[in-house]
XYZ file of C-alpha atoms in Angstrom:
615
model
C 23.333 32.829 1.356
C 24.568 32.057 4.898
C 23.921 28.425 4.271
C 27.019 28.353 1.933
C 29.871 26.303 3.480
C 33.220 28.112 3.632
C 35.439 27.574 0.635
C 37.959 25.917 2.843
C 35.479 23.602 4.364
C 35.709 21.097 1.289
C 37.777 18.298 0.759
C 38.850 17.023 -2.824
C 38.329 13.662 -4.350
C 39.100 12.698 -7.961
C 39.995 9.823 -10.453
C 42.637 11.770 -12.537
C 40.068 12.828 -15.067
C 37.558 14.698 -13.117
C 37.182 15.674 -9.367
C 34.563 16.601 -6.795
C 34.341 18.729 -3.782
C 32.862 17.299 -0.522
C 31.993 19.538 2.356
C 32.431 19.003 5.990
C 28.759 17.962 6.316
C 28.830 15.252 3.812
C 27.637 17.138 0.695
C 29.004 16.764 -2.658
C 28.487 20.258 -4.091
C 30.738 20.451 -7.059
C 31.186 17.602 -9.715
C 31.788 18.055 -13.404
C 31.917 15.066 -15.864
C 33.297 13.566 -17.845
C 36.159 15.993 -17.615
C 37.309 18.747 -15.228
C 36.085 21.306 -17.800
C 32.821 19.580 -18.499
C 29.426 21.028 -17.573
C 28.611 20.278 -13.883
C 26.322 17.780 -12.467
C 26.457 19.183 -8.990
C 27.197 22.937 -8.403
C 25.459 23.915 -5.300
C 28.606 25.723 -4.317
C 27.731 28.224 -6.903
C 23.947 28.169 -6.151
C 22.588 26.503 -3.000
C 19.036 26.460 -4.267
C 19.590 25.700 -8.122
C 22.925 24.160 -8.473
C 22.172 20.556 -7.357
C 24.097 18.350 -4.783
C 24.379 14.801 -3.235
C 24.174 14.739 0.449
C 24.532 11.846 2.914
C 24.281 13.137 6.619
C 22.477 12.375 10.024
C 18.885 13.433 10.033
C 17.235 15.058 13.035
C 20.167 14.871 15.297
C 22.803 17.293 16.744
C 26.186 16.421 15.734
C 29.619 17.887 14.968
C 31.776 16.710 12.032
C 35.459 16.091 11.656
C 37.289 15.297 8.221
C 40.628 13.669 7.365
C 42.097 11.886 4.513
C 43.092 8.238 4.672
C 47.004 8.720 5.208
C 48.854 8.685 1.889
C 45.697 9.023 -0.139
C 42.957 11.190 -1.350
C 40.335 8.975 0.076
C 38.162 11.339 2.210
C 36.583 10.357 5.642
C 33.958 12.461 7.157
C 33.031 11.783 10.812
C 29.642 12.531 12.295
C 29.691 12.621 16.151
C 26.665 12.957 18.352
C 25.796 11.827 21.928
C 24.144 8.731 20.442
C 26.648 7.612 18.019
C 29.629 7.838 15.678
C 29.414 7.459 11.972
C 31.781 7.769 9.080
C 31.152 8.592 5.463
C 33.938 7.657 3.310
C 34.255 9.212 -0.397
C 36.535 8.338 -3.217
C 36.756 7.988 -6.899
C 38.377 4.763 -8.351
C 41.229 5.969 -10.756
C 40.029 5.684 -14.312
C 43.408 5.386 -15.986
C 44.996 7.156 -18.966
C 42.277 6.474 -21.538
C 39.695 9.109 -21.730
C 36.351 7.822 -20.544
C 32.786 8.935 -20.067
C 32.396 6.519 -17.087
C 33.330 7.886 -13.800
C 32.278 6.770 -10.300
C 31.679 8.477 -7.039
C 31.669 5.867 -4.217
C 30.191 6.846 -0.892
C 30.279 4.350 1.929
C 28.850 4.801 5.388
C 30.107 3.088 8.471
C 28.348 3.074 11.849
C 31.170 3.003 14.252
C 29.297 3.476 17.560
C 25.645 3.699 18.544
C 22.937 4.409 16.101
C 21.922 7.235 13.837
C 19.267 7.929 11.365
C 20.539 9.291 7.755
C 18.980 11.230 5.098
C 20.311 10.625 1.604
C 19.478 13.351 -0.981
C 20.641 13.039 -4.561
C 19.561 16.152 -6.537
C 21.676 16.480 -9.837
C 21.253 19.580 -11.993
C 22.884 18.738 -15.424
C 24.810 21.221 -17.560
C 25.168 23.837 -14.958
C 21.513 23.609 -14.001
C 20.376 24.479 -17.540
C 18.880 20.932 -18.501
C 15.873 19.371 -16.956
C 16.216 15.717 -16.137
C 13.791 12.731 -15.266
C 14.256 10.138 -12.590
C 13.813 6.579 -13.517
C 13.097 4.081 -10.922
C 14.341 0.630 -11.674
C 14.064 -2.603 -9.808
C 17.657 -2.298 -8.260
C 18.334 1.407 -8.320
C 17.622 4.700 -10.121
C 18.730 6.645 -13.207
C 18.839 10.501 -13.509
C 18.644 11.281 -17.250
C 18.844 14.721 -19.025
C 19.070 15.335 -22.762
C 22.801 15.284 -22.746
C 23.904 13.157 -19.699
C 22.766 10.464 -17.224
C 23.700 9.428 -13.659
C 23.150 5.796 -12.380
C 22.562 5.357 -8.648
C 23.681 1.914 -7.654
C 22.880 1.111 -4.067
C 25.464 -1.023 -2.139
C 24.311 -4.154 -0.441
C 22.756 -4.602 1.885
C 20.438 -1.911 0.581
C 17.997 -1.904 3.654
C 20.720 -0.491 6.071
C 20.899 2.825 4.387
C 18.124 3.216 2.169
C 14.839 1.466 3.628
C 12.046 0.439 1.139
C 8.571 1.559 1.063
C 7.763 4.968 2.494
C 11.291 5.940 3.455
C 12.317 6.384 -0.378
C 10.877 9.470 -1.968
C 10.971 10.677 -5.587
C 10.626 14.437 -5.433
C 10.203 15.996 -8.821
C 13.006 14.299 -10.330
C 15.211 13.972 -7.093
C 15.745 11.174 -4.763
C 15.375 11.427 -0.913
C 15.742 8.506 1.274
C 16.134 7.667 4.959
C 17.724 4.756 6.899
C 18.948 4.009 10.346
C 22.266 2.473 10.869
C 23.221 0.459 14.104
C 26.701 -0.033 15.372
C 28.636 -2.319 12.891
C 26.188 -1.553 10.040
C 27.447 -0.336 6.661
C 25.648 1.164 3.722
C 26.673 3.018 0.655
C 25.923 4.291 -2.968
C 27.966 4.228 -6.192
C 26.982 7.102 -8.520
C 28.120 6.425 -12.160
C 28.059 8.855 -15.046
C 26.353 6.592 -17.544
C 22.738 5.706 -17.998
C 23.186 1.880 -17.397
C 20.778 -0.438 -15.806
C 21.186 -0.169 -11.912
C 22.180 -2.890 -9.932
C 23.024 -3.702 -6.355
C 26.671 -3.611 -5.858
C 27.988 -6.278 -3.290
C 29.978 -4.948 -0.410
C 32.937 -7.047 -1.376
C 33.119 -5.370 -4.845
C 33.064 -1.877 -3.101
C 35.794 -2.980 -0.728
C 37.761 -4.008 -3.788
C 37.351 -0.525 -5.230
C 38.434 0.859 -1.980
C 41.578 -1.239 -1.662
C 42.658 -0.734 -5.207
C 42.383 3.064 -4.918
C 44.148 3.066 -1.550
C 47.055 0.935 -2.856
C 47.261 2.953 -6.211
C 47.796 6.266 -4.379
C 50.073 4.943 -1.701
C 52.381 3.076 -4.303
C 52.428 6.356 -6.214
C 53.353 8.445 -3.264
C 56.176 5.835 -2.452
C 57.962 7.122 -5.499
C 58.449 10.470 -3.686
C 62.101 10.825 -2.699
C 61.570 13.803 -0.456
C 62.502 13.142 3.282
C 62.999 16.738 4.388
C 61.243 18.976 6.877
C 57.401 19.438 6.504
C 56.925 16.116 4.755
C 53.333 15.797 5.483
C 52.362 19.110 3.879
C 54.620 18.377 0.958
C 53.071 15.049 0.223
C 49.538 16.338 0.632
C 50.469 19.030 -1.832
C 51.903 16.501 -4.285
C 48.764 14.281 -4.049
C 46.615 17.563 -4.739
C 48.721 18.247 -7.733
C 48.277 14.722 -9.055
C 44.478 14.920 -8.401
C 44.552 17.838 -10.755
C 46.355 16.226 -13.476
C 44.281 14.923 -16.546
C 45.876 11.333 -16.993
C 45.003 10.985 -20.783
C 47.256 13.894 -21.601
C 49.351 14.787 -18.525
C 48.125 18.369 -18.417
C 47.419 19.796 -15.014
C 44.611 22.141 -14.284
C 44.943 25.400 -12.321
C 42.058 24.433 -10.224
C 39.108 22.071 -10.350
C 36.473 24.813 -9.844
C 34.928 27.751 -11.673
C 33.703 31.147 -10.390
C 34.591 30.854 -6.873
C 35.358 34.618 -5.840
C 38.652 36.379 -5.092
C 36.336 38.783 -3.087
C 32.996 37.391 -1.696
C 30.266 39.408 -3.260
C 32.507 40.666 -6.021
C 33.018 40.168 -9.738
C 36.628 38.647 -9.921
C 35.159 35.084 -10.454
C 37.028 33.174 -13.086
C 37.086 29.555 -14.336
C 40.325 27.734 -13.568
C 39.618 24.324 -14.971
C 42.177 24.798 -17.641
C 45.904 24.205 -18.212
C 47.938 27.312 -17.841
C 51.362 26.941 -19.507
C 52.825 29.144 -16.760
C 51.326 27.180 -13.760
C 52.109 23.874 -15.005
C 55.682 24.741 -16.164
C 56.466 25.870 -12.778
C 55.237 22.671 -11.466
C 57.968 20.834 -13.274
C 60.458 21.981 -10.663
C 58.393 20.842 -7.936
C 57.766 17.443 -9.321
C 61.383 16.851 -10.395
C 62.369 17.942 -6.929
C 60.163 15.192 -5.443
C 61.279 12.533 -7.964
C 58.058 12.274 -10.055
C 59.966 12.124 -13.509
C 57.051 10.184 -15.063
C 54.575 13.084 -14.578
C 57.102 15.607 -15.878
C 57.611 13.350 -18.880
C 53.930 13.247 -19.541
C 53.424 17.058 -19.283
C 56.453 17.891 -21.401
C 54.837 15.591 -24.250
C 51.726 17.787 -23.806
C 53.847 21.059 -23.797
C 55.920 19.782 -26.830
C 52.710 19.730 -28.951
C 51.680 23.286 -28.010
C 55.162 24.350 -28.853
C 54.982 22.579 -32.145
C 51.517 24.257 -32.831
C 52.903 27.818 -31.987
C 56.405 27.273 -33.650
C 55.158 25.740 -36.780
C 52.617 28.781 -37.255
C 55.089 31.236 -35.981
C 52.731 32.433 -33.251
C 53.232 32.881 -29.561
C 52.087 30.256 -27.154
C 48.583 30.715 -25.884
C 48.663 31.245 -22.146
C 46.077 28.462 -21.353
C 44.471 25.509 -23.076
C 41.971 22.787 -22.489
C 43.389 19.566 -20.985
C 43.172 17.809 -24.431
C 45.204 20.785 -25.926
C 42.375 22.580 -27.619
C 42.125 26.410 -27.174
C 38.521 27.273 -27.491
C 37.784 28.720 -24.171
C 34.932 31.031 -24.961
C 33.995 32.861 -21.913
C 30.224 33.076 -21.002
C 28.027 34.336 -17.871
C 25.575 31.890 -16.277
C 22.895 34.333 -15.451
C 20.680 31.960 -13.831
C 23.120 31.142 -10.908
C 23.399 33.386 -8.027
C 27.236 32.646 -7.388
C 28.960 31.646 -4.323
C 27.367 33.745 -1.413
C 26.016 35.986 -4.186
C 29.245 36.634 -5.924
C 28.181 37.383 -9.512
C 28.727 36.934 -12.378
C 29.432 33.120 -12.509
C 31.578 32.781 -15.537
C 32.628 29.501 -17.502
C 35.284 29.582 -19.965
C 38.124 32.162 -19.844
C 38.518 35.232 -21.997
C 42.004 35.723 -21.085
C 42.947 32.620 -23.214
C 43.497 34.920 -26.149
C 45.842 37.485 -24.355
C 49.365 38.051 -25.246
C 51.420 37.274 -22.151
C 55.132 37.168 -22.948
C 56.401 35.675 -19.768
C 54.980 32.189 -20.488
C 57.730 31.498 -23.124
C 60.201 31.880 -20.268
C 58.262 29.388 -17.977
C 57.940 26.929 -20.981
C 61.668 27.073 -21.849
C 62.456 27.043 -18.050
C 60.509 23.698 -17.742
C 62.164 22.325 -21.016
C 65.519 23.096 -19.546
C 64.875 21.436 -16.135
C 63.449 18.343 -17.842
C 66.426 18.168 -20.083
C 68.741 18.065 -17.059
C 66.979 15.134 -15.919
C 67.196 13.295 -19.292
C 63.688 14.119 -20.415
C 64.601 15.516 -23.943
C 62.598 16.866 -26.794
C 62.551 15.241 -30.297
C 64.114 16.655 -33.163
C 60.848 17.899 -34.595
C 59.988 19.617 -31.304
C 63.453 21.301 -31.162
C 62.788 22.759 -34.553
C 59.656 24.113 -33.483
C 61.119 25.459 -30.345
C 63.626 27.150 -32.450
C 60.922 28.989 -34.435
C 59.262 29.895 -31.181
C 62.482 31.436 -29.763
C 63.123 33.278 -33.141
C 59.601 34.747 -32.730
C 60.372 35.995 -29.228
C 63.432 37.542 -30.496
C 61.518 39.705 -32.678
C 58.533 40.415 -30.406
C 59.708 40.660 -26.864
C 59.907 44.415 -26.792
C 56.119 45.103 -26.840
C 53.203 45.786 -24.250
C 51.273 42.761 -23.080
C 48.643 41.776 -20.529
C 51.129 40.392 -17.960
C 51.234 37.539 -15.646
C 48.044 38.846 -13.742
C 46.106 38.720 -16.911
C 45.020 42.424 -16.774
C 41.938 43.429 -18.722
C 43.062 46.919 -18.656
C 45.409 48.344 -21.502
C 48.641 46.502 -22.365
C 51.665 47.630 -20.606
C 55.470 46.963 -20.571
C 55.594 44.527 -17.746
C 59.006 44.042 -16.133
C 58.115 40.439 -15.217
C 57.392 39.731 -18.922
C 60.776 41.028 -19.939
C 62.538 39.000 -17.224
C 60.792 35.813 -18.259
C 61.621 36.463 -22.019
C 65.194 36.642 -20.824
C 64.751 33.479 -19.076
C 63.336 31.854 -22.383
C 66.387 33.097 -24.481
C 68.838 32.222 -21.747
C 67.408 28.595 -21.439
C 67.269 28.147 -25.197
C 70.909 29.157 -25.478
C 71.842 26.545 -22.697
C 69.860 23.825 -24.188
C 71.372 24.322 -27.603
C 74.947 24.551 -26.244
C 74.417 21.512 -24.040
C 72.991 19.211 -26.622
C 74.700 20.573 -29.704
C 71.483 21.235 -31.380
C 71.260 24.181 -33.976
C 69.746 27.375 -33.190
C 70.674 31.168 -33.882
C 72.766 31.432 -30.581
C 74.335 34.740 -31.746
C 70.940 36.405 -32.308
C 69.563 34.861 -29.153
C 72.494 35.983 -27.007
C 72.161 39.449 -28.480
C 68.552 39.742 -27.722
C 68.950 38.299 -24.271
C 71.602 40.866 -23.438
C 69.366 43.571 -24.651
C 66.563 42.353 -22.527
C 68.818 42.314 -19.517
C 70.193 45.902 -20.122
C 66.663 47.189 -20.848
C 65.246 45.792 -17.499
C 68.121 47.221 -15.476
C 67.745 50.574 -17.157
C 63.802 50.878 -17.153
C 62.608 48.123 -14.707
C 64.378 49.552 -11.703
C 62.826 52.784 -10.279
C 65.727 54.586 -8.523
C 63.284 56.901 -6.709
C 61.451 53.918 -5.108
C 64.721 51.936 -4.846
C 62.923 48.854 -6.354
C 62.235 46.941 -9.566
C 58.647 47.801 -10.458
C 55.682 46.210 -12.235
C 55.937 47.996 -15.627
C 58.225 50.465 -17.250
C 57.943 54.302 -16.422
C 55.620 53.538 -13.395
C 56.303 53.077 -9.700
C 54.000 50.338 -8.747
C 55.407 47.239 -7.148
C 54.706 43.647 -8.073
C 55.204 40.417 -6.136
C 55.850 38.502 -9.270
C 59.371 40.105 -9.037
C 60.013 37.887 -6.106
C 60.658 35.116 -8.575
C 63.673 37.010 -10.048
C 66.406 35.353 -7.987
C 64.882 31.821 -8.445
C 65.127 32.067 -12.226
C 68.612 33.525 -12.089
C 67.990 36.994 -13.421
C 69.586 38.521 -10.307
C 71.692 37.145 -7.447
C 70.110 37.323 -4.015
C 73.068 39.524 -2.728
C 72.541 42.247 -5.310
C 71.852 45.527 -3.671
C 69.180 46.202 -6.356
C 67.436 43.112 -5.476
C 67.665 43.484 -1.686
C 66.197 47.015 -1.866
C 63.531 45.563 -3.954
C 62.651 42.859 -1.280
C 62.709 45.628 1.217
C 60.243 47.608 -0.865
C 57.747 44.757 -1.316
C 57.946 43.751 2.385
C 57.020 47.612 3.315
C 54.033 47.708 0.922
C 52.719 44.306 -0.180
C 53.437 42.229 2.936
C 50.705 42.056 5.647
C 51.665 39.785 8.641
C 53.735 37.654 6.345
C 50.982 37.373 3.697
C 51.743 38.909 0.183
C 49.464 40.999 -2.027
C 50.390 40.584 -5.781
C 50.156 44.279 -6.323
C 47.950 47.232 -5.238
C 44.985 47.357 -7.668
C 44.239 50.909 -6.524
C 47.651 52.198 -7.971
C 47.844 49.665 -10.706
C 44.340 49.457 -12.357
C 43.452 46.104 -13.894
C 40.207 46.789 -15.504
C 38.270 45.320 -12.763
C 36.332 46.755 -9.728
C 37.036 45.776 -6.143
C 39.875 44.568 -4.348
C 41.086 41.148 -3.413
C 42.973 39.039 -0.734
C 46.600 38.063 -0.517
C 48.010 35.649 -2.918
C 49.126 32.235 -1.530
C 51.414 31.627 -4.380
C 53.114 35.060 -3.816
C 53.555 34.412 -0.074
C 55.465 31.125 -1.021
C 57.741 33.087 -3.468
C 58.199 35.470 -0.659
C 59.390 32.598 1.585
C 61.929 31.440 -1.067
C 63.222 34.869 -1.641
C 63.901 35.313 2.057
C 65.761 32.005 2.169
C 67.796 32.814 -0.866
C 68.692 36.299 0.592
C 70.104 34.369 3.855
C 67.114 35.280 6.166
C 66.343 31.679 7.067
C 64.702 32.420 10.366
C 62.352 34.887 8.786
C 61.635 32.452 5.833
C 60.998 29.542 8.231
C 58.774 31.604 10.426
C 56.747 32.923 7.330
C 56.446 29.522 5.889
C 55.180 27.892 8.979
C 52.668 30.752 9.470
C 51.278 29.855 5.986
C 50.369 26.289 7.392
C 48.103 27.981 9.789
C 45.993 29.369 6.761
C 45.589 25.912 5.055
C 42.302 24.189 5.866
C 41.897 21.269 8.097
C 43.038 18.934 5.246
C 46.250 20.831 4.149
C 44.674 22.401 1.197
C 44.837 25.835 -0.192
C 42.575 28.144 -2.374
C 44.202 30.753 -4.429
C 44.010 33.763 -1.806
C 43.518 34.526 1.954
C 40.919 37.202 2.673
C 41.392 40.007 5.339
C 39.278 37.674 7.516
C 41.724 34.925 7.399
C 39.352 32.763 5.184
C 40.485 31.142 1.961
C 38.859 32.651 -1.202
C 39.214 32.074 -4.958
C 39.103 28.723 -7.045
C 39.958 25.824 -4.685
C 42.258 24.050 -4.414
C 44.848 25.903 -6.505
C 47.699 24.234 -8.095
C 49.999 27.193 -8.014
C 49.490 27.444 -4.203
C 50.534 23.765 -3.840
C 53.376 23.680 -6.165
C 54.851 27.049 -4.829
C 54.632 25.460 -1.207
C 56.732 22.496 -2.574
C 59.211 24.555 -4.404
C 59.498 26.742 -1.165
C 59.872 23.627 0.886
C 62.586 22.183 -1.213
C 64.699 25.462 -1.236
C 64.275 26.236 2.491
C 65.002 22.833 3.489
C 68.225 22.550 1.441
C 69.404 25.999 2.847
C 68.520 24.946 6.240
C 70.635 21.740 5.900
C 73.434 23.807 4.669
C 73.376 26.056 7.613
C 73.058 23.115 9.982
C 76.166 21.490 8.360
C 77.988 24.814 8.790
C 77.324 24.792 12.380
C 78.417 21.325 12.936
C 81.764 21.949 11.374
C 82.415 25.005 13.574
């Protein structure tokens, strides 16, 4: 199990319909196709022996590796440096567009920069989470891996001889391909893997160069649309690219992470599938994307969200907390017993049983996003507004009940304070939308219920003995989700009740600037074991500090967080006590919270600087 790379020792590439992880040693050890939530083709990150991988790396030579992104793009460059030479492997996926397709390409190009180096190429796919056997077909110009439900075509890049010598240096090993080749200074070689079973062909170098240039130019043109010019621009832009990589172009839905079952505690059981679209996560991304100027992405997501609101409102049901990228809601959870899990972290789960939970707060996030989008001229249709009214009316009659909460507890339902706060947000933003646009709605009822929620939270959500808002009514457990209360406007940052809450969270949930979401010992969530600090909560803490006027503390905490990113500026879900990244990776909530914190903190620092100049 020690052969597993660290979760953070990966880069992410993608084509806006699916994605792949590439380790620092040139191994693709996670790739699902044709969509993010499709069965895996390579899954060695979950089982080094059985999961399958595609590796291009030096053979029989000592080397060190360095990894970086081509600036302004998700094109990944892995550098191999030895005493005898320097080589680079460039990995990328050409963007597929907004029409769903089964054809996806992994492009891997090797350039010998200096000296010479012998390479080993291993392609060992394991289709359907390593549940399907496959055969390897040898063709004149390449190879096809074929299973019952899928296929993968191996197209060599011309000149073939430079990376994959013919004859004895190409071996077929029980359905896998292993090849060797020596590159000298100035040589190039490569492979294009395609997720269809077409006849292999030798792809001219000029064609691959065209794929590279088109992909590079696409991403740089996209990034040029960002209007962010503040501090921490490099980290903000990398986070924006990462969020875009996790967006399914045909529908505009953003997944929580491109991986499944990466553990929140190595060796533990908190191993979930995040390859789906959470209403909460993506709705909070609206603020981040609008703040950077990416209105087209927001418009596409709002179209997707509008459909979910119509489905819920028309059936007088609550929103589901998560969906597949196409809007379907069958996320049946199952365990893959044949996979050992990352470094022995079992069970390996796909699907997500939390999909059918009641989580009241997501209605607040959805209306929060709709309100922000409306302020930027992205407005809903008459039919969607009618469905929104029915959804808000449903919430008026159902907000005062126990639910599973933002952290998706698999314990008994509780009266979560955050759920009530976000229900208040839902009604408050619905009132503002109706008032601003002149659209119909039972504003009298909405206002009455909004005020009832506010009064109830103040009466039951604040624990006077602790001097803090608490996780659930009639309990004394703290919850980092409450750090978002000032940002959504429920309390003012100067309110003594809020300041004492922030102080309590700092005392009990903050560890060297990193924030735990809650204490599972005192707040049982139905799961064994503990977990690390949540990156999202740490970024919420930064914003809370900034809004409270503690700008120096906020800036120091924010920049400390940069030291926990990986070498590419990517974040998983959590930070372990050892300082390593854990949980699914990269995590959309971590990156969108980074952007929102940067936007808020940068603006407040500018205000402070202007005030000093005027003195």
